Each structure stands twice: as structure tokens, then as C-alpha cells.
Amino acid sequence: MARDNPVQRRSQTASTDDSHLPNLVTIVGRGVPSNFEIAVDGEIEMLADDPVAEATVVSENVAEGAIDVGVQRFRFSGDMANVRVVDWNGVPAPESSSTPNVHVDYNVSGR
């Protein structure tokens, strides 16, 4: 029996409904294993074919996961409430130059 994956279904919807989730946050890895947590005061959804494979947990208004290289993107509504990134030693930004870069863009159409 196939198992329904609501996280994946929401992520696929996010890429086609930019008016519902008009804002974009991008996490860019710097080659060092790091953890991140993003909280918004609206809804958040990951832009990925399979968020579970990327070890990212997305709830209604929080996303958390790990990244070392590459890019992870999330669409969200409302405002950014909090961003926390730490490197593999648990040292937070900006004290660590190894933590990922975080870019937040408001009212961005689909790319």
C-alpha cells in the first residue's frame, strides 16, 4: 500500500501557488555540515521534490534541517519570525564563518 506523504504534496503545491506563499527564503551551504531552523508568522513550505530525502522537517510555520553543500529553498507567507543557523560544532552565526548564508526575499514571483 502506498503511503501518502503530506509534506511532499504541500511542497509540490508551493511551486504552483506563489500568491499564497509570496516570499522566499534560501539557505546556501558553505561546505560544512550545519543545522538551520526557520520560523515564520505565516505558513512555510519547502521547494523540493522530496523534502524527506533532504532530511528537512516542515510544519505549518517552522522548517528545520541540515545542509552542508547546495541550496534549499522555502516559500512562506507573512513575515520572517526567526532564523537560527549553527555549524557542526554548534557555534551560531555570526560567530562562525562556516554557517550557511540565508537570503530572504519578499513578494517574489516563481522562478
JSON list of N, CA and C in Angstrom, two decimals, residues 47-100:
[
{"chain": "A", "resi": 47, "resn": "LEU", "atom": "N", "xyz": [10.55, 23.98, -1.21]},
{"chain": "A", "resi": 47, "resn": "LEU", "atom": "CA", "xyz": [10.52, 23.79, -2.65]},
{"chain": "A", "resi": 47, "resn": "LEU", "atom": "C", "xyz": [11.49, 22.67, -2.98]},
{"chain": "A", "resi": 48, "resn": "ALA", "atom": "N", "xyz": [10.99, 21.46, -2.98]},
{"chain": "A", "resi": 48, "resn": "ALA", "atom": "CA", "xyz": [11.82, 20.29, -3.28]},
{"chain": "A", "resi": 48, "resn": "ALA", "atom": "C", "xyz": [10.90, 19.15, -3.71]},
{"chain": "A", "resi": 49, "resn": "ASP", "atom": "N", "xyz": [11.44, 18.26, -4.53]},
{"chain": "A", "resi": 49, "resn": "ASP", "atom": "CA", "xyz": [10.66, 17.10, -4.94]},
{"chain": "A", "resi": 49, "resn": "ASP", "atom": "C", "xyz": [10.42, 16.15, -3.78]},
{"chain": "A", "resi": 50, "resn": "ASP", "atom": "N", "xyz": [11.38, 16.04, -2.88]},
{"chain": "A", "resi": 50, "resn": "ASP", "atom": "CA", "xyz": [11.25, 15.11, -1.77]},
{"chain": "A", "resi": 50, "resn": "ASP", "atom": "C", "xyz": [11.94, 15.67, -0.52]},
{"chain": "A", "resi": 51, "resn": "PRO", "atom": "N", "xyz": [11.23, 16.52, 0.26]},
{"chain": "A", "resi": 51, "resn": "PRO", "atom": "CA", "xyz": [11.84, 17.11, 1.46]},
{"chain": "A", "resi": 51, "resn": "PRO", "atom": "C", "xyz": [12.33, 16.07, 2.46]},
{"chain": "A", "resi": 52, "resn": "VAL", "atom": "N", "xyz": [11.67, 14.94, 2.55]},
{"chain": "A", "resi": 52, "resn": "VAL", "atom": "CA", "xyz": [12.07, 13.90, 3.50]},
{"chain": "A", "resi": 52, "resn": "VAL", "atom": "C", "xyz": [13.47, 13.39, 3.15]},
{"chain": "A", "resi": 53, "resn": "ALA", "atom": "N", "xyz": [13.77, 13.24, 1.86]},
{"chain": "A", "resi": 53, "resn": "ALA", "atom": "CA", "xyz": [15.09, 12.77, 1.43]},
{"chain": "A", "resi": 53, "resn": "ALA", "atom": "C", "xyz": [16.17, 13.80, 1.78]},
{"chain": "A", "resi": 54, "resn": "GLU", "atom": "N", "xyz": [15.79, 15.07, 1.87]},
{"chain": "A", "resi": 54, "resn": "GLU", "atom": "CA", "xyz": [16.75, 16.11, 2.22]},
{"chain": "A", "resi": 54, "resn": "GLU", "atom": "C", "xyz": [16.85, 16.30, 3.74]},
{"chain": "A", "resi": 55, "resn": "ALA", "atom": "N", "xyz": [16.19, 15.44, 4.50]},
{"chain": "A", "resi": 55, "resn": "ALA", "atom": "CA", "xyz": [16.22, 15.47, 5.97]},
{"chain": "A", "resi": 55, "resn": "ALA", "atom": "C", "xyz": [15.74, 16.81, 6.51]},
{"chain": "A", "resi": 56, "resn": "THR", "atom": "N", "xyz": [14.70, 17.33, 5.90]},
{"chain": "A", "resi": 56, "resn": "THR", "atom": "CA", "xyz": [14.14, 18.60, 6.34]},
{"chain": "A", "resi": 56, "resn": "THR", "atom": "C", "xyz": [12.74, 18.37, 6.87]},
{"chain": "A", "resi": 57, "resn": "VAL", "atom": "N", "xyz": [12.46, 18.91, 8.05]},
{"chain": "A", "resi": 57, "resn": "VAL", "atom": "CA", "xyz": [11.14, 18.79, 8.67]},
{"chain": "A", "resi": 57, "resn": "VAL", "atom": "C", "xyz": [10.43, 20.12, 8.51]},
{"chain": "A", "resi": 58, "resn": "VAL", "atom": "N", "xyz": [9.24, 20.08, 7.94]},
{"chain": "A", "resi": 58, "resn": "VAL", "atom": "CA", "xyz": [8.46, 21.30, 7.73]},
{"chain": "A", "resi": 58, "resn": "VAL", "atom": "C", "xyz": [7.12, 21.13, 8.42]},
{"chain": "A", "resi": 59, "resn": "SER", "atom": "N", "xyz": [6.80, 22.03, 9.34]},
{"chain": "A", "resi": 59, "resn": "SER", "atom": "CA", "xyz": [5.47, 22.05, 9.94]},
{"chain": "A", "resi": 59, "resn": "SER", "atom": "C", "xyz": [4.76, 23.28, 9.38]},
{"chain": "A", "resi": 60, "resn": "GLU", "atom": "N", "xyz": [3.67, 23.68, 9.98]},
{"chain": "A", "resi": 60, "resn": "GLU", "atom": "CA", "xyz": [2.89, 24.79, 9.44]},
{"chain": "A", "resi": 60, "resn": "GLU", "atom": "C", "xyz": [3.69, 26.09, 9.35]},
{"chain": "A", "resi": 61, "resn": "ASN", "atom": "N", "xyz": [4.49, 26.41, 10.37]},
{"chain": "A", "resi": 61, "resn": "ASN", "atom": "CA", "xyz": [5.22, 27.68, 10.32]},
{"chain": "A", "resi": 61, "resn": "ASN", "atom": "C", "xyz": [6.69, 27.57, 10.73]},
{"chain": "A", "resi": 62, "resn": "VAL", "atom": "N", "xyz": [7.25, 26.35, 10.75]},
{"chain": "A", "resi": 62, "resn": "VAL", "atom": "CA", "xyz": [8.66, 26.16, 11.07]},
{"chain": "A", "resi": 62, "resn": "VAL", "atom": "C", "xyz": [9.26, 25.12, 10.14]},
{"chain": "A", "resi": 63, "resn": "ALA", "atom": "N", "xyz": [10.49, 25.38, 9.69]},
{"chain": "A", "resi": 63, "resn": "ALA", "atom": "CA", "xyz": [11.26, 24.39, 8.92]},
{"chain": "A", "resi": 63, "resn": "ALA", "atom": "C", "xyz": [12.60, 24.24, 9.60]},
{"chain": "A", "resi": 64, "resn": "GLU", "atom": "N", "xyz": [13.05, 23.00, 9.74]},
{"chain": "A", "resi": 64, "resn": "GLU", "atom": "CA", "xyz": [14.37, 22.76, 10.30]},
{"chain": "A", "resi": 64, "resn": "GLU", "atom": "C", "xyz": [15.03, 21.61, 9.58]},
{"chain": "A", "resi": 65, "resn": "GLY", "atom": "N", "xyz": [16.35, 21.69, 9.48]},
{"chain": "A", "resi": 65, "resn": "GLY", "atom": "CA", "xyz": [17.07, 20.65, 8.78]},
{"chain": "A", "resi": 65, "resn": "GLY", "atom": "C", "xyz": [18.56, 20.88, 8.85]},
{"chain": "A", "resi": 66, "resn": "ALA", "atom": "N", "xyz": [19.25, 20.17, 7.98]},
{"chain": "A", "resi": 66, "resn": "ALA", "atom": "CA", "xyz": [20.71, 20.24, 7.92]},
{"chain": "A", "resi": 66, "resn": "ALA", "atom": "C", "xyz": [21.12, 20.48, 6.47]},
{"chain": "A", "resi": 67, "resn": "ILE", "atom": "N", "xyz": [22.27, 21.12, 6.31]},
{"chain": "A", "resi": 67, "resn": "ILE", "atom": "CA", "xyz": [22.81, 21.39, 4.98]},
{"chain": "A", "resi": 67, "resn": "ILE", "atom": "C", "xyz": [24.33, 21.47, 5.11]},
{"chain": "A", "resi": 68, "resn": "ASP", "atom": "N", "xyz": [25.02, 20.98, 4.09]},
{"chain": "A", "resi": 68, "resn": "ASP", "atom": "CA", "xyz": [26.46, 21.22, 4.04]},
{"chain": "A", "resi": 68, "resn": "ASP", "atom": "C", "xyz": [26.83, 21.89, 2.72]},
{"chain": "A", "resi": 69, "resn": "VAL", "atom": "N", "xyz": [26.36, 21.36, 1.60]},
{"chain": "A", "resi": 69, "resn": "VAL", "atom": "CA", "xyz": [26.56, 22.00, 0.31]},
{"chain": "A", "resi": 69, "resn": "VAL", "atom": "C", "xyz": [25.20, 22.12, -0.37]},
{"chain": "A", "resi": 70, "resn": "GLY", "atom": "N", "xyz": [25.14, 22.96, -1.38]},
{"chain": "A", "resi": 70, "resn": "GLY", "atom": "CA", "xyz": [23.91, 23.09, -2.13]},
{"chain": "A", "resi": 70, "resn": "GLY", "atom": "C", "xyz": [23.01, 24.19, -1.59]},
{"chain": "A", "resi": 71, "resn": "VAL", "atom": "N", "xyz": [21.76, 24.14, -2.06]},
{"chain": "A", "resi": 71, "resn": "VAL", "atom": "CA", "xyz": [20.79, 25.18, -1.76]},
{"chain": "A", "resi": 71, "resn": "VAL", "atom": "C", "xyz": [19.47, 24.53, -1.38]},
{"chain": "A", "resi": 72, "resn": "GLN", "atom": "N", "xyz": [18.82, 25.06, -0.37]},
{"chain": "A", "resi": 72, "resn": "GLN", "atom": "CA", "xyz": [17.46, 24.66, -0.02]},
{"chain": "A", "resi": 72, "resn": "GLN", "atom": "C", "xyz": [16.60, 25.91, -0.02]},
{"chain": "A", "resi": 73, "resn": "ARG", "atom": "N", "xyz": [15.42, 25.82, -0.63]},
{"chain": "A", "resi": 73, "resn": "ARG", "atom": "CA", "xyz": [14.53, 26.98, -0.75]},
{"chain": "A", "resi": 73, "resn": "ARG", "atom": "C", "xyz": [13.18, 26.66, -0.11]},
{"chain": "A", "resi": 74, "resn": "PHE", "atom": "N", "xyz": [12.58, 27.72, 0.45]},
{"chain": "A", "resi": 74, "resn": "PHE", "atom": "CA", "xyz": [11.28, 27.61, 1.09]},
{"chain": "A", "resi": 74, "resn": "PHE", "atom": "C", "xyz": [10.45, 28.82, 0.70]},
{"chain": "A", "resi": 75, "resn": "ARG", "atom": "N", "xyz": [9.17, 28.60, 0.40]},
{"chain": "A", "resi": 75, "resn": "ARG", "atom": "CA", "xyz": [8.23, 29.69, 0.19]},
{"chain": "A", "resi": 75, "resn": "ARG", "atom": "C", "xyz": [7.46, 29.87, 1.49]},
{"chain": "A", "resi": 76, "resn": "PHE", "atom": "N", "xyz": [7.11, 31.13, 1.80]},
{"chain": "A", "resi": 76, "resn": "PHE", "atom": "CA", "xyz": [6.35, 31.37, 3.02]},
{"chain": "A", "resi": 76, "resn": "PHE", "atom": "C", "xyz": [5.46, 32.59, 2.89]},
{"chain": "A", "resi": 77, "resn": "SER", "atom": "N", "xyz": [4.48, 32.65, 3.77]},
{"chain": "A", "resi": 77, "resn": "SER", "atom": "CA", "xyz": [3.61, 33.82, 3.85]},
{"chain": "A", "resi": 77, "resn": "SER", "atom": "C", "xyz": [3.91, 34.53, 5.16]},
{"chain": "A", "resi": 78, "resn": "GLY", "atom": "N", "xyz": [3.47, 35.76, 5.27]},
{"chain": "A", "resi": 78, "resn": "GLY", "atom": "CA", "xyz": [3.72, 36.54, 6.48]},
{"chain": "A", "resi": 78, "resn": "GLY", "atom": "C", "xyz": [5.15, 37.06, 6.52]},
{"chain": "A", "resi": 79, "resn": "ASP", "atom": "N", "xyz": [5.65, 37.23, 7.73]},
{"chain": "A", "resi": 79, "resn": "ASP", "atom": "CA", "xyz": [7.00, 37.76, 7.92]},
{"chain": "A", "resi": 79, "resn": "ASP", "atom": "C", "xyz": [7.90, 36.70, 8.53]},
{"chain": "A", "resi": 80, "resn": "MET", "atom": "N", "xyz": [9.20, 36.87, 8.33]},
{"chain": "A", "resi": 80, "resn": "MET", "atom": "CA", "xyz": [10.19, 36.01, 8.96]},
{"chain": "A", "resi": 80, "resn": "MET", "atom": "C", "xyz": [10.16, 36.31, 10.46]},
{"chain": "A", "resi": 81, "resn": "ALA", "atom": "N", "xyz": [9.99, 35.28, 11.27]},
{"chain": "A", "resi": 81, "resn": "ALA", "atom": "CA", "xyz": [9.96, 35.46, 12.72]},
{"chain": "A", "resi": 81, "resn": "ALA", "atom": "C", "xyz": [11.33, 35.21, 13.35]},
{"chain": "A", "resi": 82, "resn": "ASN", "atom": "N", "xyz": [12.03, 34.17, 12.87]},
{"chain": "A", "resi": 82, "resn": "ASN", "atom": "CA", "xyz": [13.32, 33.84, 13.45]},
{"chain": "A", "resi": 82, "resn": "ASN", "atom": "C", "xyz": [14.10, 32.94, 12.49]},
{"chain": "A", "resi": 83, "resn": "VAL", "atom": "N", "xyz": [15.40, 33.12, 12.45]},
{"chain": "A", "resi": 83, "resn": "VAL", "atom": "CA", "xyz": [16.30, 32.24, 11.72]},
{"chain": "A", "resi": 83, "resn": "VAL", "atom": "C", "xyz": [17.45, 31.89, 12.66]},
{"chain": "A", "resi": 84, "resn": "ARG", "atom": "N", "xyz": [17.73, 30.61, 12.79]},
{"chain": "A", "resi": 84, "resn": "ARG", "atom": "CA", "xyz": [18.87, 30.17, 13.61]},
{"chain": "A", "resi": 84, "resn": "ARG", "atom": "C", "xyz": [19.69, 29.20, 12.79]},
{"chain": "A", "resi": 85, "resn": "VAL", "atom": "N", "xyz": [20.96, 29.48, 12.63]},
{"chain": "A", "resi": 85, "resn": "VAL", "atom": "CA", "xyz": [21.89, 28.59, 11.95]},
{"chain": "A", "resi": 85, "resn": "VAL", "atom": "C", "xyz": [23.09, 28.35, 12.84]},
{"chain": "A", "resi": 86, "resn": "VAL", "atom": "N", "xyz": [23.53, 27.09, 12.91]},
{"chain": "A", "resi": 86, "resn": "VAL", "atom": "CA", "xyz": [24.71, 26.73, 13.69]},
{"chain": "A", "resi": 86, "resn": "VAL", "atom": "C", "xyz": [25.58, 25.79, 12.87]},
{"chain": "A", "resi": 87, "resn": "ASP", "atom": "N", "xyz": [26.90, 25.87, 13.08]},
{"chain": "A", "resi": 87, "resn": "ASP", "atom": "CA", "xyz": [27.79, 24.96, 12.36]},
{"chain": "A", "resi": 87, "resn": "ASP", "atom": "C", "xyz": [27.84, 23.61, 13.08]},
{"chain": "A", "resi": 88, "resn": "TRP", "atom": "N", "xyz": [28.67, 22.71, 12.60]},
{"chain": "A", "resi": 88, "resn": "TRP", "atom": "CA", "xyz": [28.71, 21.35, 13.12]},
{"chain": "A", "resi": 88, "resn": "TRP", "atom": "C", "xyz": [29.16, 21.28, 14.57]},
{"chain": "A", "resi": 89, "resn": "ASN", "atom": "N", "xyz": [29.80, 22.34, 15.06]},
{"chain": "A", "resi": 89, "resn": "ASN", "atom": "CA", "xyz": [30.20, 22.40, 16.47]},
{"chain": "A", "resi": 89, "resn": "ASN", "atom": "C", "xyz": [29.15, 23.07, 17.34]},
{"chain": "A", "resi": 90, "resn": "GLY", "atom": "N", "xyz": [28.05, 23.51, 16.73]},
{"chain": "A", "resi": 90, "resn": "GLY", "atom": "CA", "xyz": [27.02, 24.20, 17.48]},
{"chain": "A", "resi": 90, "resn": "GLY", "atom": "C", "xyz": [27.26, 25.68, 17.66]},
{"chain": "A", "resi": 91, "resn": "VAL", "atom": "N", "xyz": [28.26, 26.22, 16.96]},
{"chain": "A", "resi": 91, "resn": "VAL", "atom": "CA", "xyz": [28.57, 27.65, 17.04]},
{"chain": "A", "resi": 91, "resn": "VAL", "atom": "C", "xyz": [27.61, 28.40, 16.12]},
{"chain": "A", "resi": 92, "resn": "PRO", "atom": "N", "xyz": [26.86, 29.36, 16.66]},
{"chain": "A", "resi": 92, "resn": "PRO", "atom": "CA", "xyz": [25.87, 30.07, 15.84]},
{"chain": "A", "resi": 92, "resn": "PRO", "atom": "C", "xyz": [26.49, 31.15, 14.97]},
{"chain": "A", "resi": 93, "resn": "ALA", "atom": "N", "xyz": [25.72, 31.57, 13.96]},
{"chain": "A", "resi": 93, "resn": "ALA", "atom": "CA", "xyz": [26.10, 32.75, 13.18]},
{"chain": "A", "resi": 93, "resn": "ALA", "atom": "C", "xyz": [25.85, 33.95, 14.09]},
{"chain": "A", "resi": 94, "resn": "PRO", "atom": "N", "xyz": [26.59, 34.98, 14.00]},
{"chain": "A", "resi": 94, "resn": "PRO", "atom": "CA", "xyz": [27.70, 35.27, 13.10]},
{"chain": "A", "resi": 94, "resn": "PRO", "atom": "C", "xyz": [29.06, 34.87, 13.65]},
{"chain": "A", "resi": 95, "resn": "GLU", "atom": "N", "xyz": [29.11, 34.20, 14.82]},
{"chain": "A", "resi": 95, "resn": "GLU", "atom": "CA", "xyz": [30.40, 33.82, 15.39]},
{"chain": "A", "resi": 95, "resn": "GLU", "atom": "C", "xyz": [31.15, 32.81, 14.53]},
{"chain": "A", "resi": 96, "resn": "SER", "atom": "N", "xyz": [30.45, 32.02, 13.73]},
{"chain": "A", "resi": 96, "resn": "SER", "atom": "CA", "xyz": [31.08, 31.03, 12.88]},
{"chain": "A", "resi": 96, "resn": "SER", "atom": "C", "xyz": [30.98, 31.45, 11.41]},
{"chain": "A", "resi": 97, "resn": "SER", "atom": "N", "xyz": [32.10, 31.44, 10.73]},
{"chain": "A", "resi": 97, "resn": "SER", "atom": "CA", "xyz": [32.10, 31.76, 9.30]},
{"chain": "A", "resi": 97, "resn": "SER", "atom": "C", "xyz": [31.66, 30.57, 8.46]},
{"chain": "A", "resi": 98, "resn": "SER", "atom": "N", "xyz": [31.41, 29.42, 9.10]},
{"chain": "A", "resi": 98, "resn": "SER", "atom": "CA", "xyz": [31.01, 28.21, 8.38]},
{"chain": "A", "resi": 98, "resn": "SER", "atom": "C", "xyz": [29.51, 28.03, 8.27]},
{"chain": "A", "resi": 99, "resn": "THR", "atom": "N", "xyz": [28.73, 28.83, 8.98]},
{"chain": "A", "resi": 99, "resn": "THR", "atom": "CA", "xyz": [27.28, 28.66, 8.93]},
{"chain": "A", "resi": 99, "resn": "THR", "atom": "C", "xyz": [26.76, 29.06, 7.55]},
{"chain": "A", "resi": 100, "resn": "PRO", "atom": "N", "xyz": [25.64, 28.48, 7.13]},
{"chain": "A", "resi": 100, "resn": "PRO", "atom": "CA", "xyz": [25.10, 28.78, 5.80]},
{"chain": "A", "resi": 100, "resn": "PRO", "atom": "C", "xyz": [24.69, 30.24, 5.66]}
]
